[in-house]
Coordinates of C-alpha atoms in Angstrom, one line a residue:
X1 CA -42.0 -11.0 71.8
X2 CA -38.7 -12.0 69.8
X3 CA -37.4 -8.5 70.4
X4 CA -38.2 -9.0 74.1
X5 CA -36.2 -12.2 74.4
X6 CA -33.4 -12.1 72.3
X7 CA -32.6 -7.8 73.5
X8 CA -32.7 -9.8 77.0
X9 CA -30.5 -12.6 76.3
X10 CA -28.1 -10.5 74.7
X11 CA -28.0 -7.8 78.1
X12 CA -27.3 -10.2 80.1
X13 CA -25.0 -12.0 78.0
X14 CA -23.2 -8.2 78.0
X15 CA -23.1 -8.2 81.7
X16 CA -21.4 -11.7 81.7
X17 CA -18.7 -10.5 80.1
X18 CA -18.4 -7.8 80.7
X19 CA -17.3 -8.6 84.6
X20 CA -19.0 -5.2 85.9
X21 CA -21.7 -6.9 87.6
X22 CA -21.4 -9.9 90.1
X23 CA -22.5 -13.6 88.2
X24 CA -25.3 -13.7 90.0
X25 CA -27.0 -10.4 88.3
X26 CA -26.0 -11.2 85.0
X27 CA -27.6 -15.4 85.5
X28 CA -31.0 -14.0 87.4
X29 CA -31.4 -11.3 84.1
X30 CA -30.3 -14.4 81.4
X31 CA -33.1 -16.6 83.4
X32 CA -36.3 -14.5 82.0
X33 CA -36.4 -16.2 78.2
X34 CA -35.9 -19.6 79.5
X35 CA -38.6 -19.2 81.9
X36 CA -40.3 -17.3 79.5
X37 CA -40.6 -19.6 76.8
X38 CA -40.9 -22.7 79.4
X39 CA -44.0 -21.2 80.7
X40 CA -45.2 -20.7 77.3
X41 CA -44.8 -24.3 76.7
X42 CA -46.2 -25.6 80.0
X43 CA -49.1 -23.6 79.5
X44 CA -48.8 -22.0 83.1
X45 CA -47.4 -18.3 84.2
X46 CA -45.9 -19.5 87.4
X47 CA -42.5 -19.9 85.4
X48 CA -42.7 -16.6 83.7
X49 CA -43.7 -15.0 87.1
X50 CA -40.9 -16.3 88.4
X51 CA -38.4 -15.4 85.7
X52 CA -39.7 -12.0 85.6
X53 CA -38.9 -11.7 89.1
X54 CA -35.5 -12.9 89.1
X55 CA -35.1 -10.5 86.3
X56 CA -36.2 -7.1 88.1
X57 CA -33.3 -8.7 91.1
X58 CA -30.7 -8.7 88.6
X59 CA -31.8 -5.2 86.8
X60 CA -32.4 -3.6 90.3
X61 CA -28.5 -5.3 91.5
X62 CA -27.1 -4.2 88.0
X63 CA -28.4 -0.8 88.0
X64 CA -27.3 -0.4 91.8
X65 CA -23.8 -1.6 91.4
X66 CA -23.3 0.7 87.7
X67 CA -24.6 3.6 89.8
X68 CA -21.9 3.1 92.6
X69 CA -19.0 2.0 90.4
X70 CA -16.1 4.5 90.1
X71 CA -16.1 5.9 86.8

């Protein structure tokens, strides 16, 4: 599970800087181990539902807008 939250903190840390992507993408992937750990805490999925949501937005956005950039 540390694996999972740190490698997904540090992508989308990468596509922050890295400009590629618009902020948006790179602040719905950086949401899922906040969320993650929040529902964790609260005892309730709803957060971690939600985070893994906004996550597959941002990968699906990301992934869409590398595939179309000009190389």
């Amino acid at each position: 599970m540390l694996g999972n939250l740190v490698g997904t903190l540090l992508l989308g840390l990468a596509l922050l800087r890295s400009r590629r992507v618009p902020l948006w993408t790179a602040a719905a992937v950086l949401a899922w181990p906040p969320l993650h750990v929040t529902g964790l805490v609260a005892g309730s999925e709803w957060f971690e539902v939600a985070g893994a949501a906004l996550q597959a937005v941002g990968l699906t956005a990301t992934g869409s807008r590398l595939l179309t950039a000009p190389r």
